[in-house]
Tab-separated table of C-alpha atoms in Angstrom:
chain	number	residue	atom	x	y	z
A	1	UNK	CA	19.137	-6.586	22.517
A	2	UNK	CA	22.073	-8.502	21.567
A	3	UNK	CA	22.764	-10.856	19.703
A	4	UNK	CA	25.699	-13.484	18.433
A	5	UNK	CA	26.322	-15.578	15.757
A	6	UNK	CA	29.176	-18.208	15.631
A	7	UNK	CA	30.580	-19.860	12.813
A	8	UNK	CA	33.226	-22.196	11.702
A	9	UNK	CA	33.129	-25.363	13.712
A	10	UNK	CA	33.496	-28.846	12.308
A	11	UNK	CA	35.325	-31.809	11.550
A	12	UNK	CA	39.152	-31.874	11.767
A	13	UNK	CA	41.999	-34.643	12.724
A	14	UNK	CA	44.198	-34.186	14.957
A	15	UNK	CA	47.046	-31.861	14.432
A	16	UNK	CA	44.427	-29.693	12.482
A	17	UNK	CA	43.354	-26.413	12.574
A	18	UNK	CA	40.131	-24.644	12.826
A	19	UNK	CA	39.089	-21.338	13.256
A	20	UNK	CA	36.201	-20.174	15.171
A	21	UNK	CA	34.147	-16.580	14.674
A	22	UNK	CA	31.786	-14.786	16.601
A	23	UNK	CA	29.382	-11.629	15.095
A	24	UNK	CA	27.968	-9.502	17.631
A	25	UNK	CA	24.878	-7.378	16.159
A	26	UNK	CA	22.259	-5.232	17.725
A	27	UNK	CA	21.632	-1.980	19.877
A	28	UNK	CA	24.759	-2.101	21.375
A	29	UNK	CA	26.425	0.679	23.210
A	30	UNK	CA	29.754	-1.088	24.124
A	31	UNK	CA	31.613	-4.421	24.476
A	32	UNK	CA	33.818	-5.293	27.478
A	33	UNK	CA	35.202	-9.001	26.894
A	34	UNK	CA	34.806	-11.412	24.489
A	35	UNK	CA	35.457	-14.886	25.018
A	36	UNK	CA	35.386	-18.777	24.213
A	37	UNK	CA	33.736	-21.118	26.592
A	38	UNK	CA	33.527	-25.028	25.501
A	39	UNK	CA	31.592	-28.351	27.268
A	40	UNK	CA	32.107	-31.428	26.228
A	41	UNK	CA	29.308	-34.026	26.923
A	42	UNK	CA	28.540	-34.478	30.627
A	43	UNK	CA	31.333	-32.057	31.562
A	44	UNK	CA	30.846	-28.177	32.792
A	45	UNK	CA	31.292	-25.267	30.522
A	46	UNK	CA	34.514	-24.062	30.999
A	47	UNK	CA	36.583	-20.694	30.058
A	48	UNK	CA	38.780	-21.712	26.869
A	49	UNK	CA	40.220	-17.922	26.387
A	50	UNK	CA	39.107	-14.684	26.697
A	51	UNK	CA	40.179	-11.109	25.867
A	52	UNK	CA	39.233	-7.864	27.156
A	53	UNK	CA	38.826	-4.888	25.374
A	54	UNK	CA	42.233	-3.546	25.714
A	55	UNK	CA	43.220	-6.622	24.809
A	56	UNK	CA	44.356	-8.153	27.351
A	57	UNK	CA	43.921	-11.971	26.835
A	58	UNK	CA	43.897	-15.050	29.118
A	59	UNK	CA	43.935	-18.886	28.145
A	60	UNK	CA	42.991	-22.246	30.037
A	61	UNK	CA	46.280	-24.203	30.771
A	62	UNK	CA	45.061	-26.864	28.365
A	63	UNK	CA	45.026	-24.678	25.373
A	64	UNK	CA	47.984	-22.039	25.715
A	65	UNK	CA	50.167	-22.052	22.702
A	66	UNK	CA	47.753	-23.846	20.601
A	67	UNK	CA	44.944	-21.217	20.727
A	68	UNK	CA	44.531	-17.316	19.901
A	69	UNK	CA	42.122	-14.711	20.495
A	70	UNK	CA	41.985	-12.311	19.023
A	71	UNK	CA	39.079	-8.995	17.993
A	72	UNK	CA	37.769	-6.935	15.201
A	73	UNK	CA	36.551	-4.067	17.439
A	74	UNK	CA	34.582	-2.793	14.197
A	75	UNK	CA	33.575	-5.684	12.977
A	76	UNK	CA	32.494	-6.860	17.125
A	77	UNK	CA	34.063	-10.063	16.297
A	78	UNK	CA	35.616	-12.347	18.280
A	79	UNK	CA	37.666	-14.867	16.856
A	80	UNK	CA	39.384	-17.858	18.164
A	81	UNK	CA	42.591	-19.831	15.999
A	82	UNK	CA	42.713	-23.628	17.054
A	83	UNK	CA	45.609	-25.083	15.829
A	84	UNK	CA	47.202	-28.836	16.963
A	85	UNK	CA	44.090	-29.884	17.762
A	86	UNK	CA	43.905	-32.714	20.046
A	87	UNK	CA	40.784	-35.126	20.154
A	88	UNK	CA	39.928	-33.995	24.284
A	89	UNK	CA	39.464	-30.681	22.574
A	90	UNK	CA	35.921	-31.914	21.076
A	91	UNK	CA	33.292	-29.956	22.389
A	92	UNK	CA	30.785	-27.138	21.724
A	93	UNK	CA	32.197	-24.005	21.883
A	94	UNK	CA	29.629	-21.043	22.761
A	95	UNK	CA	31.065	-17.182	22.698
A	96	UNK	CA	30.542	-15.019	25.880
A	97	UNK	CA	30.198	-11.285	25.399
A	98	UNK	CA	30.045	-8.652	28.019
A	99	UNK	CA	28.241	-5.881	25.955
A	100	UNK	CA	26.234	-3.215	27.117
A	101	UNK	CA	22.397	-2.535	25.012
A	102	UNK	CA	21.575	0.310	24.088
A	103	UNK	CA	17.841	-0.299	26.382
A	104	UNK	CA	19.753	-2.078	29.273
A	105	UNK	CA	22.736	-2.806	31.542
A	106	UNK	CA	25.882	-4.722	31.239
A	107	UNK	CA	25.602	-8.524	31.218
A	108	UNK	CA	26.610	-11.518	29.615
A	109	UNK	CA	25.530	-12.867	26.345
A	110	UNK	CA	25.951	-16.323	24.765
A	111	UNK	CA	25.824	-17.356	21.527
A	112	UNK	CA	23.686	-20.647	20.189
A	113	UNK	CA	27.394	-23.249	20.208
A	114	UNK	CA	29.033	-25.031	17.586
A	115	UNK	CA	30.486	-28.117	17.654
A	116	UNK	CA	34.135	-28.954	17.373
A	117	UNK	CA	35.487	-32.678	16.677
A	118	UNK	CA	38.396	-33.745	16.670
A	119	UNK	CA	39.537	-37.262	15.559
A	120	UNK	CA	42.196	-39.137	16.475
């Protein structure tokens, strides 16, 4: 199966920056997308940015010139730059792959969250 591993939220004021990794390991055969989903509490999950892999990239309105995406096709790592943070960005921020297993089909995997605060 498939699994991810996300590191590098925390604590930051605002105007900071923080930079967000995902690790995809496992029988994997390929990777379509790669993205960055967030929820804040007793909001939905929403799309934050994702990028395909020919990378082609898309952002939510909110976050478009603050945030990259980018990909270490090697490494199967997706990463995500935050910089001027604002305080509505707080959240957990779970990864989204579209991977194909090695024993399986195509779907979606998520990875466990990490939170992101941002103080004002």
């Amino acid at each position: 199966q498939v699994q991810l591993v996300e590191s590098g939220g925390g604590l930051v004021q605002a105007g900071g920056s923080l930079r967000l990794s995902c690790a995809a390991s496992g029988s994997i055969l390929s990777i379509n997308h790669m993205g960055w989903y967030r929820q804040a509490p007793g909001k939905q999950r929403d799309l934050v940015a994702k990028i395909t892999d020919s990378g082609s990239t898309n952002y939510a309105d909110s976050v478009k010139g603050r945030f990259t995406i980018s990909r270490d096709h090697a490494k199967k790592t997706v990463y995500l730059q935050m910089d001027s943070l604002k305080p509505e960005d707080t959240a957990v921020y779970y990864c989204n792959v579209e991977a194909l297993p090695i024993s399986g089909t195509t779907r979606r995997y998520w990875g466990q969250g990490t939170q992101v605060t941002v103080s004002s």
